[in-house]
Coordinates of C-alpha atoms in Angstrom, one line a residue:
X544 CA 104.0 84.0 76.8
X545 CA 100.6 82.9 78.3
X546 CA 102.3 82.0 81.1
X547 CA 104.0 85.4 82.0
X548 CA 101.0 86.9 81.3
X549 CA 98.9 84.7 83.9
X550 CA 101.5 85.3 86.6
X551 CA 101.7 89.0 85.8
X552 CA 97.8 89.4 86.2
X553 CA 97.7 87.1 89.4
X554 CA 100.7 89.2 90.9
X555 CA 99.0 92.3 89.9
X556 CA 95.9 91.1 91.8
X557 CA 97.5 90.1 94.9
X558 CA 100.0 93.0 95.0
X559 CA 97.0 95.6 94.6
X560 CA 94.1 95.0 95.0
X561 CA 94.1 93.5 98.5
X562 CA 96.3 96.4 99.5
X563 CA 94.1 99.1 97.8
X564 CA 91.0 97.4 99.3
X565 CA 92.5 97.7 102.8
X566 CA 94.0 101.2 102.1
X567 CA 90.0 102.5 101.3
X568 CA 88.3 100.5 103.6
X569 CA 90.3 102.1 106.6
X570 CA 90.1 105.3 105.7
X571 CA 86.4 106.2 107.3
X572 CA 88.7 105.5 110.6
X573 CA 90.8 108.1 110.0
X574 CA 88.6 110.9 109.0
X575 CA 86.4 110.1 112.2
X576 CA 89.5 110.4 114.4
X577 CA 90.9 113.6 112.0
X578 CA 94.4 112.2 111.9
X579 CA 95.4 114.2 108.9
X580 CA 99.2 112.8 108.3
X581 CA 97.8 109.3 108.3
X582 CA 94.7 110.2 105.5
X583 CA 96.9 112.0 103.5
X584 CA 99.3 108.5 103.8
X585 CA 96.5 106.6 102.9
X586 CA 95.3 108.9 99.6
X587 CA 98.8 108.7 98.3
X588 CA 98.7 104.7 99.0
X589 CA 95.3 104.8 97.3
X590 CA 96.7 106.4 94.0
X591 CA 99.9 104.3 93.8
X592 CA 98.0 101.1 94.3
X593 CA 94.8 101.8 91.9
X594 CA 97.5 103.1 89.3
X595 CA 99.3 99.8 89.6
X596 CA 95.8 97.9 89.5
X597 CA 95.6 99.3 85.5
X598 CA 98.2 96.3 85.3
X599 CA 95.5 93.8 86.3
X600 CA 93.3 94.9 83.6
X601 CA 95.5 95.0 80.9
X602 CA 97.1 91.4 81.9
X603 CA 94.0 90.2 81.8
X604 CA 93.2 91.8 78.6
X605 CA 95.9 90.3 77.3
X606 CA 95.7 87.1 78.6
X607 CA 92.1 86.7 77.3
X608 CA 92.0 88.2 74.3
X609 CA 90.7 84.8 72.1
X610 CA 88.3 85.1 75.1
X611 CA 87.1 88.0 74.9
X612 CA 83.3 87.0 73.3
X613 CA 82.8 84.9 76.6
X614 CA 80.6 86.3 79.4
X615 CA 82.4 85.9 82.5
X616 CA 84.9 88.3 80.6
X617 CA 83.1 90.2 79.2
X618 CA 81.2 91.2 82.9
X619 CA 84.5 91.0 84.5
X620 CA 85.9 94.0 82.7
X621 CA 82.5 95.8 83.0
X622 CA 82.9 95.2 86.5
X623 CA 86.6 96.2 86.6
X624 CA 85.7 99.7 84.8
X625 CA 82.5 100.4 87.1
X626 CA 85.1 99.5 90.2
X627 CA 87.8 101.7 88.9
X628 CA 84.8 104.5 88.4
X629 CA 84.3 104.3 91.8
X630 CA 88.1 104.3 92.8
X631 CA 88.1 107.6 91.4
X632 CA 84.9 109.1 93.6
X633 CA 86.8 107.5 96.4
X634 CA 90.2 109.7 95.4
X635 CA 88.4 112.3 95.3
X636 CA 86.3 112.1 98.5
X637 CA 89.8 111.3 100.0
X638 CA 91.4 114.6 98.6
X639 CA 87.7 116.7 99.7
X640 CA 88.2 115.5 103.4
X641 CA 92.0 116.2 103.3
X642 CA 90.5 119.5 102.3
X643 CA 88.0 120.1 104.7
X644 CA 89.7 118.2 108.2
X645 CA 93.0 120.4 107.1
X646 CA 91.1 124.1 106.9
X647 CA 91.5 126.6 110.1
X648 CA 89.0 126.6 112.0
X649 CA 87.6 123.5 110.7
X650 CA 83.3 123.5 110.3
X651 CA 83.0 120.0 108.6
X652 CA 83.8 117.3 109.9
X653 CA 83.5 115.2 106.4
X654 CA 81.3 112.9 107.2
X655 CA 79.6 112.9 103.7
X656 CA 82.3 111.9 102.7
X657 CA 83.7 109.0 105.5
X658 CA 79.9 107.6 104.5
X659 CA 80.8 108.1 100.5
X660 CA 84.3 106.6 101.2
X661 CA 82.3 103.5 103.3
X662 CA 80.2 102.7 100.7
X663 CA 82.1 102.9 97.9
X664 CA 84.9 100.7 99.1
X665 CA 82.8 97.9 100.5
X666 CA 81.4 98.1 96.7
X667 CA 84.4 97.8 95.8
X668 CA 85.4 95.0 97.7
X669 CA 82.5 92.7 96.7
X670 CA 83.2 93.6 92.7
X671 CA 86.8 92.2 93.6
X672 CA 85.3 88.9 95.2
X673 CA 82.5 88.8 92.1
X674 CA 85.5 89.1 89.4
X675 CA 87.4 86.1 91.3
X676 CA 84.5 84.2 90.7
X677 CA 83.8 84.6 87.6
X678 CA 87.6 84.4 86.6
X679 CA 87.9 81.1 88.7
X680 CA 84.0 79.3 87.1
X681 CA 84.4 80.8 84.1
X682 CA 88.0 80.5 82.6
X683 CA 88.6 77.7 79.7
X684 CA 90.5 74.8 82.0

């Protein structure tokens, strides 16, 4: 069972979060060139794929759950809930620039939120890298 569990969470982490981190990080591009069928594309990707990151978390949970009084756990889920927070702010600056690139005659051109959108998933990205880490150091061998 351990071992489904560990291939579940590591297919999890492959099969969304390197897509989802791709899927936010690119769409600043889009909003600066007001392609609208490609940024609503990437806020449906974005959904999908941080839905289907939920499974990464809760393999994990399960896989570590004699663990779970160890640091590196312990700030790995903290991380994983602060990068999911910020998932969300990302879905909805995604949905708010949908909103404002797709009104007639468009005033804003988003940028708050392309910036918002920049940030957040290059914070994103570096909580991903910090969890690896800390899964790869700290894990029992």
């Amino acid at each position: 069972m351990t071992q489904l569990l560990l291939w579940l969470h590591i297919g999890f982490a492959i099969f969304t979060l390197g897509p989802l981190t791709a899927v936010t990080m690119s769409t600043p591009k889009f909003i600066r060139s007001r392609d609208l069928n490609v940024l609503r594309y990437l806020h449906r990707t974005t959904r999908i794929y941080a839905i289907g990151a939920i499974g990464v978390f809760i393999a994990g949970l399960l896989l570590g759950r004699e663990y779970l009084g160890r640091p590196y756990l312990s700030i790995s889920m903290t991380l994983f809930i602060v990068a999911a927070v910020l998932l969300v702010i990302v879905d909805r600056d995604q949905a708010v620039a949908i909103k404002l690139l797709s009104a007639e005659p468009s005033t804003d051109d988003a940028k708050a939120q392309r910036g918002r959108i920049a940030a957040f998933s290059g914070v994103i990205a570096l909580i991903w890298l910090v969890i690896l880490v800390l899964m790869v150091w700290g894990s029992p061998a």
